[in-house]
Structure formats: C-alpha cells, structure tokens
Coordinates of C-alpha atoms and ligand atoms in Angstrom, one line a residue:
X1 CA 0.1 73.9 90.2
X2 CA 2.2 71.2 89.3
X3 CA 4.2 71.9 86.2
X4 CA 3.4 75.9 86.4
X5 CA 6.7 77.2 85.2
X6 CA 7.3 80.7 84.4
X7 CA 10.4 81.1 82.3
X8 CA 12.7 84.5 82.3
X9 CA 15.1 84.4 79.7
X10 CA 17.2 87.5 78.7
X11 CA 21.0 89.1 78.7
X12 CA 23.1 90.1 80.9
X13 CA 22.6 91.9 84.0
X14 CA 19.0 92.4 82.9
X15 CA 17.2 91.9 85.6
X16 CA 16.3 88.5 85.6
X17 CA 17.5 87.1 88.4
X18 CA 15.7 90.6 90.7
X19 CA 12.5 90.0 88.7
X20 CA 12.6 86.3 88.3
X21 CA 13.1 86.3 92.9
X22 CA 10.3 89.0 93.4
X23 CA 7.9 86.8 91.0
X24 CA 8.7 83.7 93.0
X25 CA 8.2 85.0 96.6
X26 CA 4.9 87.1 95.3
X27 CA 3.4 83.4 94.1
X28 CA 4.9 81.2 96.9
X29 CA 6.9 79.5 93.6
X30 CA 10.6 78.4 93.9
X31 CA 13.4 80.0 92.1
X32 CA 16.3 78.6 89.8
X33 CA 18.9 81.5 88.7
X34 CA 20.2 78.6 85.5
X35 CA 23.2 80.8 85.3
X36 CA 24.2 79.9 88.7
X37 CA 24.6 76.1 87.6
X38 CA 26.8 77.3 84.5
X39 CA 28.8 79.7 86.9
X40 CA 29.5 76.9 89.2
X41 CA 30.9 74.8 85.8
X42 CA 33.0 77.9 84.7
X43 CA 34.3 77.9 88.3
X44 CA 35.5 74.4 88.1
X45 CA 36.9 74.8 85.0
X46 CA 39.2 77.7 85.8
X47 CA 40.4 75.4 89.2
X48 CA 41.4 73.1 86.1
X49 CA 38.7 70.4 85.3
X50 CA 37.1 69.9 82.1
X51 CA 33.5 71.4 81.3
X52 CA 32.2 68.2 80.4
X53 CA 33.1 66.5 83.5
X54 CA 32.1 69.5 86.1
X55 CA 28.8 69.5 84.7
X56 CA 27.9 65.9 84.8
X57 CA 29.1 65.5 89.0
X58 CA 27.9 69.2 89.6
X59 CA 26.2 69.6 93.4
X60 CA 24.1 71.4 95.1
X61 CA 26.2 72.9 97.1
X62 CA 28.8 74.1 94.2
X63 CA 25.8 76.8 93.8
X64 CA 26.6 78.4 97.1
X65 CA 30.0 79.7 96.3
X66 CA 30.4 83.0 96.8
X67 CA 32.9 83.6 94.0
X68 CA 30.3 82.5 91.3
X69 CA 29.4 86.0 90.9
X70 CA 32.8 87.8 89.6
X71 CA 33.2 88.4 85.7
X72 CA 36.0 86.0 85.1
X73 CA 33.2 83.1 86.5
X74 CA 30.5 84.6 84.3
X75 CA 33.6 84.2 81.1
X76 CA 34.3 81.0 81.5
X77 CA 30.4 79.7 82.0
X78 CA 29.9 81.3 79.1
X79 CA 32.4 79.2 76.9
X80 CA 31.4 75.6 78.9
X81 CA 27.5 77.2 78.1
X82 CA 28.3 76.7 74.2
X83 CA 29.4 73.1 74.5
X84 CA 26.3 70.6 73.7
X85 CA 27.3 67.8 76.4
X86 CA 27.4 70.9 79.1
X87 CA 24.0 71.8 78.3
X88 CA 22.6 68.3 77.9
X89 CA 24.1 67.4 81.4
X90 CA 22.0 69.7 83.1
X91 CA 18.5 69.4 81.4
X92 CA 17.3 67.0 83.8
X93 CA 18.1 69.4 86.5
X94 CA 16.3 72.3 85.0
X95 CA 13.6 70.4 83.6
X96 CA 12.5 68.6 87.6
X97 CA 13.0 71.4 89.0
X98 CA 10.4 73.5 86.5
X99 CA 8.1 70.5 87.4
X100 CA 8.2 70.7 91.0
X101 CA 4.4 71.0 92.9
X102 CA 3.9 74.6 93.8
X103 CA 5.2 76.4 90.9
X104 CA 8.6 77.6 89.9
X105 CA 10.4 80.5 88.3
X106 CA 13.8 79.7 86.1
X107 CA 15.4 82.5 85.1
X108 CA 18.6 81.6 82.0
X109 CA 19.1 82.2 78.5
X110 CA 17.3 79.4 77.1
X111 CA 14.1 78.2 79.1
X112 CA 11.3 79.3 77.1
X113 CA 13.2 78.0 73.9
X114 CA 14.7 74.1 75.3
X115 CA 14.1 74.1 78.5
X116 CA 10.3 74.7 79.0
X117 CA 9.0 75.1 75.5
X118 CA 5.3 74.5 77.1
X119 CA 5.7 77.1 79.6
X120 CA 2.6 79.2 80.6
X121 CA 4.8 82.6 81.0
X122 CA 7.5 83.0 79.3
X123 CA 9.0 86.7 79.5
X124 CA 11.9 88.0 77.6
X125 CA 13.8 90.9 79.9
X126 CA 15.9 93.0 77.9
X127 CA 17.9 96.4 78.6
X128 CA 20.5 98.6 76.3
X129 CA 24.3 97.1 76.7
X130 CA 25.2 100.6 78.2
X131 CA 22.7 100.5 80.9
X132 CA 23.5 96.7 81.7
X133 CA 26.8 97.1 82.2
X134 CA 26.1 100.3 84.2
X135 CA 23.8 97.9 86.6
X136 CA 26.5 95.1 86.9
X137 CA 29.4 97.6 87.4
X138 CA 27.7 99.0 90.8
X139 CA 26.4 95.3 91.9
X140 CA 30.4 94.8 91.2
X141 CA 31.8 98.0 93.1
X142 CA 29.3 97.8 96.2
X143 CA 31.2 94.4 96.4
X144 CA 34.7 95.5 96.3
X145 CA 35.5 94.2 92.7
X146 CA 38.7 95.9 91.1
X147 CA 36.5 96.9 88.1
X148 CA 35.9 99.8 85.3
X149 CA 32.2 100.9 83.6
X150 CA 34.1 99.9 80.4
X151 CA 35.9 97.1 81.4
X152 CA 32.0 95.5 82.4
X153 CA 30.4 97.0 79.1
X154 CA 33.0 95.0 76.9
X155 CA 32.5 91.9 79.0
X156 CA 28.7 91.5 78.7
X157 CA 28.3 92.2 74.8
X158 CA 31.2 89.7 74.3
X159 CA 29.4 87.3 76.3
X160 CA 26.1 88.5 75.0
X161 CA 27.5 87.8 71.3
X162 CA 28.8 84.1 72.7
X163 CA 25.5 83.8 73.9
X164 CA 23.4 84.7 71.2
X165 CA 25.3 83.2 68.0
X166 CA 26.5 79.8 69.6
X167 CA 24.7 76.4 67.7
X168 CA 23.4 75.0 70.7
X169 CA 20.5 77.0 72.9
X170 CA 21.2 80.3 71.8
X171 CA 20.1 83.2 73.9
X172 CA 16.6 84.4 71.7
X173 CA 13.3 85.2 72.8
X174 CA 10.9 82.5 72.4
X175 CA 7.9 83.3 69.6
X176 CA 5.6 83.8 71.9
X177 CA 7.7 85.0 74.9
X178 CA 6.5 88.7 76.5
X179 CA 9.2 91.3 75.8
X180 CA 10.1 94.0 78.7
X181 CA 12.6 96.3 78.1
X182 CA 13.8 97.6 81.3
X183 CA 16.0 100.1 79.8
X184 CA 14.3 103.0 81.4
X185 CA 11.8 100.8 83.9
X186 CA 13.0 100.7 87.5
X187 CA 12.4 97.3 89.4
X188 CA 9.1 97.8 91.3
X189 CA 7.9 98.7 87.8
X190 CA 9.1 95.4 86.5
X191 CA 8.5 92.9 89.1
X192 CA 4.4 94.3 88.8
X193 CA 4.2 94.0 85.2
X194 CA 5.7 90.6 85.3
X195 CA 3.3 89.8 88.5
X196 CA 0.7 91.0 86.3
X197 CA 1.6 88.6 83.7
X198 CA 1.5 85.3 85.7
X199 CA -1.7 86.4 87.8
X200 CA -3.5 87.1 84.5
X201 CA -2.7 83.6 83.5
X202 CA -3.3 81.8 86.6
X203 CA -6.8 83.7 86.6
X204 CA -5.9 85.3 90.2
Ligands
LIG1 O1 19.7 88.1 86.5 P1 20.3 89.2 85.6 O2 21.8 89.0 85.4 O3 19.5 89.4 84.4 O4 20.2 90.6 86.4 P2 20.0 90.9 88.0 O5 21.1 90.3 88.8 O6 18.6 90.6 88.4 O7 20.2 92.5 88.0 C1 21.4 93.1 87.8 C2 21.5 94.4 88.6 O8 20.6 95.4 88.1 C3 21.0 94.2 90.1 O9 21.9 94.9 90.9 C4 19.6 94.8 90.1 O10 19.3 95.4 91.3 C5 19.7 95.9 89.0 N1 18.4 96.2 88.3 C6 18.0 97.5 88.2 O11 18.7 98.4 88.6 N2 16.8 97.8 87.5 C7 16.0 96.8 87.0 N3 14.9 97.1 86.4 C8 16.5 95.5 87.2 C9 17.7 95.2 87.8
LIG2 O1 23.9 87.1 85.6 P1 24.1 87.2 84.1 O2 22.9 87.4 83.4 O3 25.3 88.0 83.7 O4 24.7 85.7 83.7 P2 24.1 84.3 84.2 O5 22.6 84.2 84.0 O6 24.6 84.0 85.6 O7 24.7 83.3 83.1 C1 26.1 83.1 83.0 C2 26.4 82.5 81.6 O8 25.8 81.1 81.7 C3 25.7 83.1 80.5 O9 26.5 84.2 79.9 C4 25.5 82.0 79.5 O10 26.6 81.7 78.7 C5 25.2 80.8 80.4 N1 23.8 80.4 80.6 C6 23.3 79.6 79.6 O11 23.9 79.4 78.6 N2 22.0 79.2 79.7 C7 21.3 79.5 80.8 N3 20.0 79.0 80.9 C8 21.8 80.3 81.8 C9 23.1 80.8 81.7

C-alpha cells in the first residue's frame, strides 16, 4: 500500500474535504485537508508575519486552530497560496505524507497536478459557484459566523479566480483526473462513487 495516494483536487466548498474523510475512513487511509496547512499560513500572516516565513516553521499543531475555518483565513491563504516559496515550503510535507504505509487521501487544489502527478486516483470535485457558496454559508451560520449568501458567493469565485489564474500550481484538473460534479449529487452519492473509484483500482 505504500505510496497509494488518492488525490482530490477541486474549488471551494466542494466537497472535498466530506468526500476526501469518508474515502479515508472507508479504506483505513489517512487524510490531509492541504488547505488546512495554507489556512494556518494565512492565519499567521493576518497576526502579522510574513508568508514566506509562517510557512517554512509551520507545525503541526498550527492545524488545530479553530479559527482556520472563517472566510477572512481562507482570503489570506489564498494570497500566501500564489507565492512560489509558500508552496515550495510545504512540498515535502504533502509529498511524505502521500507516501506514508497504509494509504492516504490529500484533498487541495493542486495534488493531482504537483503534488502527486503519479497518483493512482486522482478525482476532480466540482459544483456551480451558487450552490458552493450556498454549502459554505450554512457550514458558516450553524457556526455562528456574522455572514450573508452573497457576501460567501463573492468570496469563493474571487478566490476561485486567485486560484485558478495564479503562475504557480494553479487550481485545474489533472488530464486524467475523474470529474464529479456534485452540483445536484448529495454526499452519500458522492462519497460511493468516489469509493467506487479507488476500490476499482485497488481491485477490491
Ligand atoms: O473541502 P471542501 O471545501 O471542498 O468542501 P467540504 O468542506 O467538504 O464541504 C462543504 C460543505 O458542503 C460541508 O458542509 C458539506 O457537508 C457540504 N456538502 C454537501 O452539502 N453536499 C455535497 N455533495 C458535499 C458537501
Ligand atoms: O475549504 P476550501 O475549499 O474553501 O479551501 P481550502 O481547501 O481550505 O483552501 C484554502 C486556500 O488555500 C485555497 O483558496 C487556495 O488558495 C489554497 N490552497 C492551495 O493553493 N493549494 C492547496 N493544495 C490547498 C489549498
């Protein structure tokens, strides 16, 4: 199993992160949300260090915070996300991790392009902008946030433009990444097609 990485790439409040979990615990693999390691830069930045430097002496335990998840986190790891030496600083990271015995699942923008170009599975989770945002606004209001539907919607295509048109690692599907568009597909519906996936490859 060494070395079996399946990589999840897609935008925004996709469903990576639900799909990417469910895959994981179904196989026995381990799990790495990347965005969580760029959230935990942005954080640092906005308490007032550079991007460069939060990345290269970034710890485990930045990843626990509990504020990593608000939108003003998810701005700011966007903008460190389009700097090269950000990015380089935590290939080694993703990369050990994706080789760990037993499997693992990374979910990001760019592991089936840089990260883990040989991947085995490599899907590519999409949903409209409208129905994105309309996911992240109620993960948002269940927790309290002071937030509107449009407010969210202009956040994640700004982001989702960042993400997609920056030089380094932009967020694209890999050639021969699976689509799903979960647009209209609830979750049980996704996590089985993407279990289907891996099982098919693993010959299960
Ligand atoms: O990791 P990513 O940002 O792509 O998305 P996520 O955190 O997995 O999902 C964002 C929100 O959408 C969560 O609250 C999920 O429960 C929800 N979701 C959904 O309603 N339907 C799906 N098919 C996938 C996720
Ligand atoms: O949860 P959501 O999909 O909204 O975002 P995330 O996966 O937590 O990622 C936050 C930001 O980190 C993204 O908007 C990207 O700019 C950046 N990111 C990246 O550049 N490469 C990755 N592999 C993962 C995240």
């Amino acid at each position: 199993m060494l070395g079996f990485t399946v990589a999840i790439d897609g935008p925004a409040a996709a469903g990576k992160g639900t799909v990417g979990r469910a895959v994981a615990a179904h196989f026995g693999f381990a799990h790495l949300d990347t965005g969580l390691l760029y959230r935990a830069v942005g954080a640092k930045v906005l308490d007032g260090m550079t991007a460069e430097e939060a990345a290269l002496t970034l710890q485990a335990d930045d990843l626990e915070d509990d504020q990593l998840r608000t939108n003003a986190v998810a701005e700011a790891a966007s903008l460190a996300a389009a700097i090269p030496a950000v990015r380089a600083a935590l290939v080694d990271f993703q990369r050990s991790f994706a080789m760990r015995a037993g499997g693992a699942v990374l979910d990001g923008r760019d592991i089936g392009t840089v990260i883990c170009p040989d991947a085995p599975v490599k899907l590519f989770i999409t949903a409209t902008p409208e129905v994105r945002a309309q996911r992240r606004f109620a993960e948002l209001s269940a927790k309290g946030a002071e937030v509107t539907l449009e407010g969210v919607l202009a956040d994640v295509q700004a982001r989702d433009a960042r993400d997609s048109t920056r030089a380094e690692a932009p967020l694209k599907p890999a050639a021969d990444a699976e689509l799903m568009d979960t647009s209209t597909m609830d979750i049980e519906t996704a996590v089985a097609r993407a279990v289907a996936l891996v099982a098919a490859r693993l010959g299960v």
